PDB file of C-alpha atoms in Angstrom:
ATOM      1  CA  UNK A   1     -19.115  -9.266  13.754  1.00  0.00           C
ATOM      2  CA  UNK A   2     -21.492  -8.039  10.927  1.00  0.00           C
ATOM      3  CA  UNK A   3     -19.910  -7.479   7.617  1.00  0.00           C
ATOM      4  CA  UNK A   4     -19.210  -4.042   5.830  1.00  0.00           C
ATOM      5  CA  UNK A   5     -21.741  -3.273   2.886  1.00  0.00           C
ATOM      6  CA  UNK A   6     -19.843  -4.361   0.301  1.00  0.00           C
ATOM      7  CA  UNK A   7     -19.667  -7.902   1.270  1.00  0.00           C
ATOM      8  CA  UNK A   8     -23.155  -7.378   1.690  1.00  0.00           C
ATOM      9  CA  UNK A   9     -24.846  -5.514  -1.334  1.00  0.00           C
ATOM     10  CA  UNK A  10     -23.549  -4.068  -4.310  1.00  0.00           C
ATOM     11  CA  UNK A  11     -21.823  -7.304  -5.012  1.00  0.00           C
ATOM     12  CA  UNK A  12     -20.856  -7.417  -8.923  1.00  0.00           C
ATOM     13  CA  UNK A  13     -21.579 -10.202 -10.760  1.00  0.00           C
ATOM     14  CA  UNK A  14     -19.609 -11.871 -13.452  1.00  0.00           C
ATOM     15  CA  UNK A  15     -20.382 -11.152 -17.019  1.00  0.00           C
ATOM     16  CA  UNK A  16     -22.154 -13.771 -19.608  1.00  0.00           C
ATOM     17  CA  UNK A  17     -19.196 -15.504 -20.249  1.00  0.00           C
ATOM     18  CA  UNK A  18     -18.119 -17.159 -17.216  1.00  0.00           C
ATOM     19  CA  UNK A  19     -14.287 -16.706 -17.895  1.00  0.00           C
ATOM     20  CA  UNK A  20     -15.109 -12.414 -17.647  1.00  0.00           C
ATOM     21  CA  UNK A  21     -14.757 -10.758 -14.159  1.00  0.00           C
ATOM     22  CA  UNK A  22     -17.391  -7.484 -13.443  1.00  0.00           C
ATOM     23  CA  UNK A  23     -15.728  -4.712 -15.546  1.00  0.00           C
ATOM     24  CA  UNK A  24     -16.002  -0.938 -14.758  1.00  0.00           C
ATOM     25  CA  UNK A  25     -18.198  -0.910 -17.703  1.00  0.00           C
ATOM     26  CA  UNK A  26     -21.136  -2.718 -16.380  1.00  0.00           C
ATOM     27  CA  UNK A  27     -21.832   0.627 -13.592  1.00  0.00           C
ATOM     28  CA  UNK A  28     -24.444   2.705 -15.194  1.00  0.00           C
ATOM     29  CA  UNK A  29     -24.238   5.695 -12.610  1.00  0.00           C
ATOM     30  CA  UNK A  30     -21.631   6.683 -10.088  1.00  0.00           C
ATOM     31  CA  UNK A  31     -24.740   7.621  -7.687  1.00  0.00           C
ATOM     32  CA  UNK A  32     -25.243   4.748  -6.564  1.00  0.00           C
ATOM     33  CA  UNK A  33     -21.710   4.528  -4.498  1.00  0.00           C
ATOM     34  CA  UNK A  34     -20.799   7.564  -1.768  1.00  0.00           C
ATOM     35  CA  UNK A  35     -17.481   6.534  -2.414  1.00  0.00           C
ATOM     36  CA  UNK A  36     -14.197   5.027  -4.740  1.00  0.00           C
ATOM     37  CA  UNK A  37     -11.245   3.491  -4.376  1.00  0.00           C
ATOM     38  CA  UNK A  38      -8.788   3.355  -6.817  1.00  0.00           C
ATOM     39  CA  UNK A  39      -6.266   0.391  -6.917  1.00  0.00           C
ATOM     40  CA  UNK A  40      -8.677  -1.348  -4.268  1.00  0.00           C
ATOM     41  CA  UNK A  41      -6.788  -4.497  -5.416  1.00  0.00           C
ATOM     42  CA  UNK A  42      -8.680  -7.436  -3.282  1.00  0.00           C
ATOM     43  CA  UNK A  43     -11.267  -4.713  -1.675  1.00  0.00           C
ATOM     44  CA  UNK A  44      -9.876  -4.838   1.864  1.00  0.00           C
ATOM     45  CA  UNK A  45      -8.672  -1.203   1.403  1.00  0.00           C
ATOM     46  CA  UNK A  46     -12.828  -0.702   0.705  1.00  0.00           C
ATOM     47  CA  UNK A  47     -13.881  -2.319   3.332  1.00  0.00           C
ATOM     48  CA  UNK A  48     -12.028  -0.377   5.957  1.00  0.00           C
ATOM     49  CA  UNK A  49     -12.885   2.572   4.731  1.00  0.00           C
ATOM     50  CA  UNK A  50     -16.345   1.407   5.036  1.00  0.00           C
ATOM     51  CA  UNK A  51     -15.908   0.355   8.560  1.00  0.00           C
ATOM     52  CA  UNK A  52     -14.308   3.833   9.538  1.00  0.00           C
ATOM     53  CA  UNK A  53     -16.872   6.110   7.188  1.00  0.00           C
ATOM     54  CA  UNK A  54     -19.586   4.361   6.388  1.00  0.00           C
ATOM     55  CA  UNK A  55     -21.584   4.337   3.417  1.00  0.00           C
ATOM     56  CA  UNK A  56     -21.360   1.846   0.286  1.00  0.00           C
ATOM     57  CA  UNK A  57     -17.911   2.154  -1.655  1.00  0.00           C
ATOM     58  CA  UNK A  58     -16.973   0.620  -4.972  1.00  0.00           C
ATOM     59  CA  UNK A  59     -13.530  -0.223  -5.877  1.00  0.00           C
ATOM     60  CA  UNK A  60     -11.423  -0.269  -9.486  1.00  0.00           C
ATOM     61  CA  UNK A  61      -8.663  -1.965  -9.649  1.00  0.00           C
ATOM     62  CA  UNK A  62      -7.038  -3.376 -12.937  1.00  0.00           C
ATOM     63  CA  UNK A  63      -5.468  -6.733 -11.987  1.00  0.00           C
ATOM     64  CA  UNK A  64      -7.370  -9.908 -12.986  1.00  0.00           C
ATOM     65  CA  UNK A  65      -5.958 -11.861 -10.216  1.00  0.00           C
ATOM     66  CA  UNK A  66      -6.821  -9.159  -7.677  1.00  0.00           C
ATOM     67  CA  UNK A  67     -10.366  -8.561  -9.238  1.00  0.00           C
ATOM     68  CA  UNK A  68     -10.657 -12.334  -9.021  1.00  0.00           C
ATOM     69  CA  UNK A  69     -10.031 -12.707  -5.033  1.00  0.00           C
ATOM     70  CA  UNK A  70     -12.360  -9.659  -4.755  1.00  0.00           C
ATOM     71  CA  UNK A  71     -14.791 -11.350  -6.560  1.00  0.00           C
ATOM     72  CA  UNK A  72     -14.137 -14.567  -4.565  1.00  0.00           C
ATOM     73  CA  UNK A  73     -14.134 -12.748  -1.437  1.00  0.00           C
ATOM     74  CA  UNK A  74     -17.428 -11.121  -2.231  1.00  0.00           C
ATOM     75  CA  UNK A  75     -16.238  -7.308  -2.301  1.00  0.00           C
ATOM     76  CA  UNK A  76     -17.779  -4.557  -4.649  1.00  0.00           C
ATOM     77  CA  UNK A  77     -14.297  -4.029  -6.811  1.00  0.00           C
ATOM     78  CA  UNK A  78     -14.572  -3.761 -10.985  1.00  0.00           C
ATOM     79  CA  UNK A  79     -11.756  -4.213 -13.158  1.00  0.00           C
ATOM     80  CA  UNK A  80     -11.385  -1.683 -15.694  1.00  0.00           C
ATOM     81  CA  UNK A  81      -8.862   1.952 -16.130  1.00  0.00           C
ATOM     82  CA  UNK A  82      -9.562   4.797 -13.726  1.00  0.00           C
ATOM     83  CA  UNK A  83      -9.029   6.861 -16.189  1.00  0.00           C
ATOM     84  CA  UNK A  84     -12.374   5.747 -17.988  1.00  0.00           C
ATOM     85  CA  UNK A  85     -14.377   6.849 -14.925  1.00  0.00           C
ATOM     86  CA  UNK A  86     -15.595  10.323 -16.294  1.00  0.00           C
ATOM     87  CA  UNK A  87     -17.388   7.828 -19.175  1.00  0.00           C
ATOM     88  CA  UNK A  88     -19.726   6.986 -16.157  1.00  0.00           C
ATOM     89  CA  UNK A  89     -22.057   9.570 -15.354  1.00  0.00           C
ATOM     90  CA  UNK A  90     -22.543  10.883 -11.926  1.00  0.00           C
ATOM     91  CA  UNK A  91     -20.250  11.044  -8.753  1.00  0.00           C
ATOM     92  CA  UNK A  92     -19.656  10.031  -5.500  1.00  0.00           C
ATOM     93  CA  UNK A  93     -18.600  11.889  -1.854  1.00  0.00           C
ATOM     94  CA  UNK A  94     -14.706  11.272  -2.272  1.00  0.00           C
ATOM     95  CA  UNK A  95     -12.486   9.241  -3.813  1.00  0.00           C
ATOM     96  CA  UNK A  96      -9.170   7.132  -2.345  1.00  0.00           C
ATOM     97  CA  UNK A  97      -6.096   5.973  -2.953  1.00  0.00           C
ATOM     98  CA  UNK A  98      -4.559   3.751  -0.702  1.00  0.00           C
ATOM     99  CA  UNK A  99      -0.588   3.003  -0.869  1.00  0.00           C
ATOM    100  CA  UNK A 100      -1.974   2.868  -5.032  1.00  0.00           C
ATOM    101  CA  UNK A 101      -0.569   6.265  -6.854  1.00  0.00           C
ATOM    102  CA  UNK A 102       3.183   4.937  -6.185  1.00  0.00           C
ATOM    103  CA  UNK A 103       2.605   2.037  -8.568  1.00  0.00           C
ATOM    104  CA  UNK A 104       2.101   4.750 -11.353  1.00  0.00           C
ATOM    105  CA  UNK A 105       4.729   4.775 -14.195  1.00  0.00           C
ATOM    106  CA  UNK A 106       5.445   8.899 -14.625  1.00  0.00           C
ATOM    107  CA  UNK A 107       4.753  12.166 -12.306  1.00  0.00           C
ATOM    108  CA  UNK A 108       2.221  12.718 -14.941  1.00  0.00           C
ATOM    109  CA  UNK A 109       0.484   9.308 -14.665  1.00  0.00           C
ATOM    110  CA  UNK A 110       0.103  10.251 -10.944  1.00  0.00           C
ATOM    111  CA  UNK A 111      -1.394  13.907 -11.634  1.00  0.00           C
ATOM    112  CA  UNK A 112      -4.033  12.531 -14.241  1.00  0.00           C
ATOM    113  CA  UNK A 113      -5.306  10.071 -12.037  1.00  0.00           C
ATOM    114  CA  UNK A 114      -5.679  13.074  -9.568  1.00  0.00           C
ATOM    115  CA  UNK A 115      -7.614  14.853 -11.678  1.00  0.00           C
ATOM    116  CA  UNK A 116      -9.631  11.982 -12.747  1.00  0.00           C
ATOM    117  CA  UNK A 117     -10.928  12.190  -8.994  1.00  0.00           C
ATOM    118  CA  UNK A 118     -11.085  15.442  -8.497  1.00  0.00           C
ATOM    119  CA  UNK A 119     -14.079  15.095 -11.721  1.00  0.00           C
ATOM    120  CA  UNK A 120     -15.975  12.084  -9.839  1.00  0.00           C
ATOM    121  CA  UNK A 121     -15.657  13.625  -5.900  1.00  0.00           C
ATOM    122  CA  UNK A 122     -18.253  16.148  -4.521  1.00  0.00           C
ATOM    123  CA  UNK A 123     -16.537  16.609  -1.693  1.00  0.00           C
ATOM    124  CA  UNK A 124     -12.258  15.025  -1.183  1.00  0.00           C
ATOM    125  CA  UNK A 125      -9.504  13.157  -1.984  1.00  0.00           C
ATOM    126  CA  UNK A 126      -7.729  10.787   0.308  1.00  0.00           C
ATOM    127  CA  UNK A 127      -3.882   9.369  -0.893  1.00  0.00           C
ATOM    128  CA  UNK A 128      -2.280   7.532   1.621  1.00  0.00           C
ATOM    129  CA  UNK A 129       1.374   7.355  -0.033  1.00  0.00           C
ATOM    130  CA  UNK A 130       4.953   5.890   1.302  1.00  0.00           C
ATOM    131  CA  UNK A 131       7.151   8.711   2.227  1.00  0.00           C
ATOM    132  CA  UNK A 132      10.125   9.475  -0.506  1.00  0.00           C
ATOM    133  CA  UNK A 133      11.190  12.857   1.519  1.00  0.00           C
ATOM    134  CA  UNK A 134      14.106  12.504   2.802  1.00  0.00           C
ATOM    135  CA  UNK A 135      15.792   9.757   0.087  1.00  0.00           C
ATOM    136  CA  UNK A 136      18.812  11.778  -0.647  1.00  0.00           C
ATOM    137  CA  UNK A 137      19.579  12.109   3.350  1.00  0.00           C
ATOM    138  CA  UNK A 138      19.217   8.210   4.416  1.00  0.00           C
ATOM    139  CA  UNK A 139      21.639   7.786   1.228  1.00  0.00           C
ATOM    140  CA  UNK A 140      24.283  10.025   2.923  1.00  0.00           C
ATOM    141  CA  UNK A 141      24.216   7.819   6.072  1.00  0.00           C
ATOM    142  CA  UNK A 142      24.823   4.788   3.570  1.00  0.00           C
ATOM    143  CA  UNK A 143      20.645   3.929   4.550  1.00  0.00           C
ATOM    144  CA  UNK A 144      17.652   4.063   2.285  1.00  0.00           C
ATOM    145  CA  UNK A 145      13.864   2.820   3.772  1.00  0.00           C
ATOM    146  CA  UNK A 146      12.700  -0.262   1.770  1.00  0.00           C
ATOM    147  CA  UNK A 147      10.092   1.061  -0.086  1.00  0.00           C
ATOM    148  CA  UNK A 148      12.264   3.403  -2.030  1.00  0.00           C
ATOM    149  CA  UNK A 149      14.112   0.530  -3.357  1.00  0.00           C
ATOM    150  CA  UNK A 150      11.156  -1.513  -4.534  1.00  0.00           C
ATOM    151  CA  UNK A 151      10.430  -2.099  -8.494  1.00  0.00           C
ATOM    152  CA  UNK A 152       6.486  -1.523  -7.915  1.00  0.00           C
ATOM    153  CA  UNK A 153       7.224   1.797  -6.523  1.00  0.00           C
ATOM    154  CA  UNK A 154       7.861   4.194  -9.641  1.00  0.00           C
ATOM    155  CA  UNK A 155       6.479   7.339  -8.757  1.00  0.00           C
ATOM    156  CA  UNK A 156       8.608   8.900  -5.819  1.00  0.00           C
ATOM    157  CA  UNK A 157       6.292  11.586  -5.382  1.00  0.00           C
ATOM    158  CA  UNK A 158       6.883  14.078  -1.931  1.00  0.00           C
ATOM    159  CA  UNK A 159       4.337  16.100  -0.354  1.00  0.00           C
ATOM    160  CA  UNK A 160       5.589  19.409  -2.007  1.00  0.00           C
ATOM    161  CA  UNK A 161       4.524  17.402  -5.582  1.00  0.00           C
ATOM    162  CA  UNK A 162       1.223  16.485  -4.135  1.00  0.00           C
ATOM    163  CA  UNK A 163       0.439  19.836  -3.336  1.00  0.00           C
ATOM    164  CA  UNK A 164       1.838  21.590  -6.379  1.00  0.00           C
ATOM    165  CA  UNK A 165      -0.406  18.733  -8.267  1.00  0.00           C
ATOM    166  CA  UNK A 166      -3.827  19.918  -6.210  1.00  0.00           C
ATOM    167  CA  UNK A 167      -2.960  23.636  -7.019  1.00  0.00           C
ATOM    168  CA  UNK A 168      -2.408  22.759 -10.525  1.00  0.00           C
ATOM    169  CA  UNK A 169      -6.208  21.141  -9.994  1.00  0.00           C
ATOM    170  CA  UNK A 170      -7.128  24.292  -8.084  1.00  0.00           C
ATOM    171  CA  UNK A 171      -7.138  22.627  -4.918  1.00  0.00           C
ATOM    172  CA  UNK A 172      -5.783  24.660  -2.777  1.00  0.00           C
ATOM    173  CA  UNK A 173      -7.094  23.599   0.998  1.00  0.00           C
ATOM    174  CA  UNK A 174      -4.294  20.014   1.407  1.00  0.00           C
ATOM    175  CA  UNK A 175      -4.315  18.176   4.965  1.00  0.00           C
ATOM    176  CA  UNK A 176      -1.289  16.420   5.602  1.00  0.00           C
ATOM    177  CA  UNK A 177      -0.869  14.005   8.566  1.00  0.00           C
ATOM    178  CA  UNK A 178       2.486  12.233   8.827  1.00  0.00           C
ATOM    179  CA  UNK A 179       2.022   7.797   9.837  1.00  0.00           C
ATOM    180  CA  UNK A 180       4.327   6.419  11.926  1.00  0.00           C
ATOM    181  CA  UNK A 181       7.732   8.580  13.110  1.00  0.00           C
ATOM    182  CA  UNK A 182      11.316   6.845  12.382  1.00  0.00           C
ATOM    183  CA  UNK A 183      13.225   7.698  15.541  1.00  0.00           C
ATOM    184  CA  UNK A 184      16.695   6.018  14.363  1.00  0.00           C
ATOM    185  CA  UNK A 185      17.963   3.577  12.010  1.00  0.00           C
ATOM    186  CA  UNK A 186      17.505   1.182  14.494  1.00  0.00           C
ATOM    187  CA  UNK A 187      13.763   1.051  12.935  1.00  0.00           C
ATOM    188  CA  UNK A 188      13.251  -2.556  10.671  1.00  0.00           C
ATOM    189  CA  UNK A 189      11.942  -0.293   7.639  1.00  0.00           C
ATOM    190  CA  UNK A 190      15.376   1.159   7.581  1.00  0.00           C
ATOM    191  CA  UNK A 191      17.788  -0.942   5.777  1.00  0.00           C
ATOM    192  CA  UNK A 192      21.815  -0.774   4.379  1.00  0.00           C
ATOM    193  CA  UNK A 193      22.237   1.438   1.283  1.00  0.00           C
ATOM    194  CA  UNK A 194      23.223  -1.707  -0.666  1.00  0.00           C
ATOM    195  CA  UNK A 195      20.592  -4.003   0.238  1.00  0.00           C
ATOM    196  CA  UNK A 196      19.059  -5.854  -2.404  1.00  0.00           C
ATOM    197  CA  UNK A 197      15.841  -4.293  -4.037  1.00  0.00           C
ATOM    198  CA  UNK A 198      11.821  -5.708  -2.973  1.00  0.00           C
ATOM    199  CA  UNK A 199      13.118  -6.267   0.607  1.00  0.00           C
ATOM    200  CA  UNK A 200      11.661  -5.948   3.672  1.00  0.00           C
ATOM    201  CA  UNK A 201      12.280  -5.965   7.315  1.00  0.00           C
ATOM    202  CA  UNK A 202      15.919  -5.555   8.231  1.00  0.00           C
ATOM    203  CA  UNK A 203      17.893  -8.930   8.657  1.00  0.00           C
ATOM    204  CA  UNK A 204      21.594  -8.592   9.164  1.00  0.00           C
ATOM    205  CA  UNK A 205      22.284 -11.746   7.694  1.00  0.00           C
ATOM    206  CA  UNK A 206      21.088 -11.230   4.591  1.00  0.00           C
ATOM    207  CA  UNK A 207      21.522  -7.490   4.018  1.00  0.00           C
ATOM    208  CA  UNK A 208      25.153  -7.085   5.824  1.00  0.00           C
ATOM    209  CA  UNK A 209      25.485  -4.220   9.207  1.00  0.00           C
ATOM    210  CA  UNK A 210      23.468  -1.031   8.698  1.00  0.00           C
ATOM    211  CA  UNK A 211      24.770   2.364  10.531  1.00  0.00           C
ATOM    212  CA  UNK A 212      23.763   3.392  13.992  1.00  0.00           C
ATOM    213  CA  UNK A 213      22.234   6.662  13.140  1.00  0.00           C
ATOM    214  CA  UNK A 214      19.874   8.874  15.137  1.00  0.00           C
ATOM    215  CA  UNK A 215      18.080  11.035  12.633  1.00  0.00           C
ATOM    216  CA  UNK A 216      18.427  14.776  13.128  1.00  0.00           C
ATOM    217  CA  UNK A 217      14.832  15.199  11.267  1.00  0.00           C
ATOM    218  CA  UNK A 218      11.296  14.245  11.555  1.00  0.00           C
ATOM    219  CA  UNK A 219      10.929  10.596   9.440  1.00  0.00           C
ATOM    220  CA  UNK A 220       7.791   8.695   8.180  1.00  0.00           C
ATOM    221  CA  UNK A 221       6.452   5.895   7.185  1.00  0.00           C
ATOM    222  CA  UNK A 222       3.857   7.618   5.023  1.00  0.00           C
ATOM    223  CA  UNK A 223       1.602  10.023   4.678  1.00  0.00           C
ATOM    224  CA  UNK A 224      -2.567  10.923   4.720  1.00  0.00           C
ATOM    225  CA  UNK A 225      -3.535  13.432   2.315  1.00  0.00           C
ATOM    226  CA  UNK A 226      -6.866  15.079   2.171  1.00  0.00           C
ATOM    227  CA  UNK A 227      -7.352  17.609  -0.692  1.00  0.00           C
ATOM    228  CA  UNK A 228     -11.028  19.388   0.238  1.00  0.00           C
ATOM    229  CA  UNK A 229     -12.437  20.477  -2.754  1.00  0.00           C
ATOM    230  CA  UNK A 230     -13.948  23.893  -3.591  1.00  0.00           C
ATOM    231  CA  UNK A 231     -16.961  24.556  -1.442  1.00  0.00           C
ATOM    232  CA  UNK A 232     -16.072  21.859   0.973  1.00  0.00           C
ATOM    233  CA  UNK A 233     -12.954  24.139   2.549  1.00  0.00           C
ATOM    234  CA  UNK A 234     -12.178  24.018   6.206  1.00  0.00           C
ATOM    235  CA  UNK A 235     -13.800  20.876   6.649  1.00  0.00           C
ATOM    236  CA  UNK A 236     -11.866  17.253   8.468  1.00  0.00           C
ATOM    237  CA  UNK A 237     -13.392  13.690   7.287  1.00  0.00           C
ATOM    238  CA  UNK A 238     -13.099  11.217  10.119  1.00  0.00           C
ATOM    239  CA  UNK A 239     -11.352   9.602   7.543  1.00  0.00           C
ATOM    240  CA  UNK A 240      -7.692  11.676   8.252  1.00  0.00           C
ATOM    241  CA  UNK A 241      -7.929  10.898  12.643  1.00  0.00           C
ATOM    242  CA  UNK A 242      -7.587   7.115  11.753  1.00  0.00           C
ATOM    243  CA  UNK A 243      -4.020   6.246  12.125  1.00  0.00           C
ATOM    244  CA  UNK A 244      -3.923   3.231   9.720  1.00  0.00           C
ATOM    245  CA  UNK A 245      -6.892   2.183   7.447  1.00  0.00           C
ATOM    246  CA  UNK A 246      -5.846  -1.592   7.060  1.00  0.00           C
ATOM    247  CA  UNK A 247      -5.733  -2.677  10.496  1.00  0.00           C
ATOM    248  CA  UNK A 248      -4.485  -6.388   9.281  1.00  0.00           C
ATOM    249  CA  UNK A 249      -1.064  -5.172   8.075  1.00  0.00           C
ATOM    250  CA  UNK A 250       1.216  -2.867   7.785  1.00  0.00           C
ATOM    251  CA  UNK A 251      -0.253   0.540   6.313  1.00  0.00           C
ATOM    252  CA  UNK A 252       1.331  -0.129   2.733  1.00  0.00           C
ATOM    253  CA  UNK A 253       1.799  -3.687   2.117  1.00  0.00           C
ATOM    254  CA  UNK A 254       0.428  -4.658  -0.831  1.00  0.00           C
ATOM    255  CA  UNK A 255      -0.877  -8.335  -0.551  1.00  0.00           C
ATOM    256  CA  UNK A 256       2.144  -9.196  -2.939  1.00  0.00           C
ATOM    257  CA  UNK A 257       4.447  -7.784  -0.961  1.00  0.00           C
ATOM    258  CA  UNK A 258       3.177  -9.219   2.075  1.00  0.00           C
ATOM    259  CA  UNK A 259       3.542 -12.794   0.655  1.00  0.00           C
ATOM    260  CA  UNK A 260       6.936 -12.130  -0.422  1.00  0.00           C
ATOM    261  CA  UNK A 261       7.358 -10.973   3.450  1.00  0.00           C
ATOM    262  CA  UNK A 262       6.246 -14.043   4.245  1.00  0.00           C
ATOM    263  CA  UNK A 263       7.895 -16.040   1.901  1.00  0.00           C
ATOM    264  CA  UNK A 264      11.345 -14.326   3.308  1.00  0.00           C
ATOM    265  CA  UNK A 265      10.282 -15.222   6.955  1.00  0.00           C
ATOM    266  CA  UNK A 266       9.938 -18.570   5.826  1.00  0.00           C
ATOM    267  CA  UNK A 267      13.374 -18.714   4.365  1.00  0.00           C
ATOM    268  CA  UNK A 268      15.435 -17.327   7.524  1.00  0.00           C
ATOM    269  CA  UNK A 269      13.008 -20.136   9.415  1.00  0.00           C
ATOM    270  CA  UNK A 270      14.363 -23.135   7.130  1.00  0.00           C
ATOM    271  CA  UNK A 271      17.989 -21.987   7.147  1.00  0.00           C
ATOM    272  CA  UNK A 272      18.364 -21.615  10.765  1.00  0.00           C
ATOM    273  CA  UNK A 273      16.765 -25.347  11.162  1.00  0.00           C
ATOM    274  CA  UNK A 274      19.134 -26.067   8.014  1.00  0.00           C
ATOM    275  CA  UNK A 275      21.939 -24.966  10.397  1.00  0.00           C
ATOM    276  CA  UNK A 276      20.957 -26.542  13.678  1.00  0.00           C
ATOM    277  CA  UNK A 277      20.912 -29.748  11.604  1.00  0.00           C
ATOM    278  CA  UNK A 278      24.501 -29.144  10.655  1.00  0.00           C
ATOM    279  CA  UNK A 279      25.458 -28.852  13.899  1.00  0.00           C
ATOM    280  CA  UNK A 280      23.841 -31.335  15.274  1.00  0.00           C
ATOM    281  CA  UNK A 281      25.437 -34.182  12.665  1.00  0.00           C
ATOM    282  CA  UNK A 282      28.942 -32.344  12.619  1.00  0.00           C
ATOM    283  CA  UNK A 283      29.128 -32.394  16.901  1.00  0.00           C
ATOM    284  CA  UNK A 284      28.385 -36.057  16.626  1.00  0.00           C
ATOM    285  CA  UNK A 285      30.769 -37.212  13.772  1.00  0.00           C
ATOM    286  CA  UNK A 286      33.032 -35.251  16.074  1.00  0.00           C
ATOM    287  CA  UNK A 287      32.049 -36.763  18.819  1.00  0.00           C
ATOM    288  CA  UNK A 288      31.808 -40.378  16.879  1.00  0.00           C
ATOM    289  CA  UNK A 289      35.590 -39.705  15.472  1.00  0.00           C
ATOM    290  CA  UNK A 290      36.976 -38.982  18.836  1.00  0.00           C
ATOM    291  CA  UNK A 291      35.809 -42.538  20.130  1.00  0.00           C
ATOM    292  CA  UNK A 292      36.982 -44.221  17.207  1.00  0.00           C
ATOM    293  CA  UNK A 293      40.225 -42.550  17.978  1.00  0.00           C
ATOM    294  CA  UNK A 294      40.259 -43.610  21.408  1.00  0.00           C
ATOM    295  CA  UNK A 295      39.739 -46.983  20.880  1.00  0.00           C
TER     296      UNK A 295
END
């Protein structure tokens, strides 16, 4: 399998002192890229897109850990605020944010980082974002979806804000393609009302019974969001027909949250052995105790 082109070229290199990761400062021109990613964390958000577009992307992401397994992993991603990316002169084709624009603090946080893209991109905007529509209605049944209960997620923002955002940015053509349809709470992103927060796939044992509901309106995972920009109206990316860009996991774990996944999988593993154990020695000191008895 060849590898994308940011494994490839493009590769940043570390600073003079050895202890500094590539910063967003060392990019002279934005020309050089066709696209962005913002919050690429470890660059495997980048490299898919590469895979499904094309081109040579760059990423910015402002974790040191994350810019450090990029950098280990040999993926074009900076670390540095992308706010500070109109300081760079020149742009690039589009810009994306994958499952990244949730992790803002405010509404506003969300809409400045829109229109820091919408100064860089010649041509779109792609946000791939958990869906918060329909909190209020899961919280009637007594059910809630697990990312809406997760302390990375701050910024709850629904399609309606996205678009009123782009508007606001005069952006007015906004493709919106719904990922991955919740038929019923059945569904293991759907969990109890008063499940504990940063969980993940439903386990009765540790989050208590969840109501049998069939939902009486359309339900997502997430959504893809395309925002053309003026003078590029009317036209699709290839980008929007792909159902999932991160083909190794599901379309909005963040590799944190898929270690604490993980980490809960191993859990439920250890206590059921736990518990076969206890069975095990409590059937024979049964069993031992009724020969004693017998004797």
């Amino acid at each position: 399998m060849s590898k994308s082109t940011s494994q490839l070229k493009n590769v940043p290199k570390k600073t003079k002192s050895s202890n500094k990761l590539p910063n967003l400062r060392q990019i002279k021109t934005l020309n050089a890229y066709n696209f962005i990613d913002l919050g690429a964390g470890d660059g495997a958000s980048l490299v898919n897109i590469e895979r499904i577009i094309g081109g040579n992307g760059v990423g910015v992401e402002l974790s040191t850990k994350k810019v450090q397994k990029a950098f280990e992993l040999k993926r074009n991603v900076y670390q540095g605020n992308a706010l500070d990316l109109h300081k760079i002169p020149g742009k690039v084709d589009f810009v994306t944010c994958d499952n990244f624009l949730e992790h803002l603090l405010t509404f506003e946080d969300v809409y400045s980082m829109l229109e820091q893209a919408s100064k860089v991109a010649r041509k779109f905007i792609y946000v791939r974002h958990p869906s918060f529509e329909n909190v209020d209605y899961l919280k009637s049944l007594g059910l809630r979806t697990y990312w809406s209960h997760w302390h990375g997620h701050t910024a709850h923002v629904t399609i309606k804000d996205f678009v009123e955002m782009f508007n606001r940015l005069g952006i007015y053509d906004v493709k919106v393609v719904p990922v991955c349809k919740i038929k019923d709470s059945t569904d293991d992103k759907i969990l109890p009302v008063g499940a504990p927060i940063d969980q993940h796939d439903y386990d009765e044992q540790m989050h208590g019974k969840k109501p049998k509901v069939k939902f009486d309106r359309d339900l997502y995972y997430a959504f893809d969001i395309i925002a053309m920009l003026p003078g590029n109206e009317n036209q699709t990316p290839k980008l929007l027909y792909k159902d999932r860009l991160t083909k190794t996991s599901h379309p909005f774990f963040s590799d944190y949250e898929l270690e604490i996944k993980d980490i809960q999988k191993q859990v439920r593993k250890l206590q059921r052995e736990i518990d076969g154990f206890r069975a095990t020695i409590a059937y024979r000191v049964h069993t031992r105790f009724k020969r004693v008895l017998g004797r």
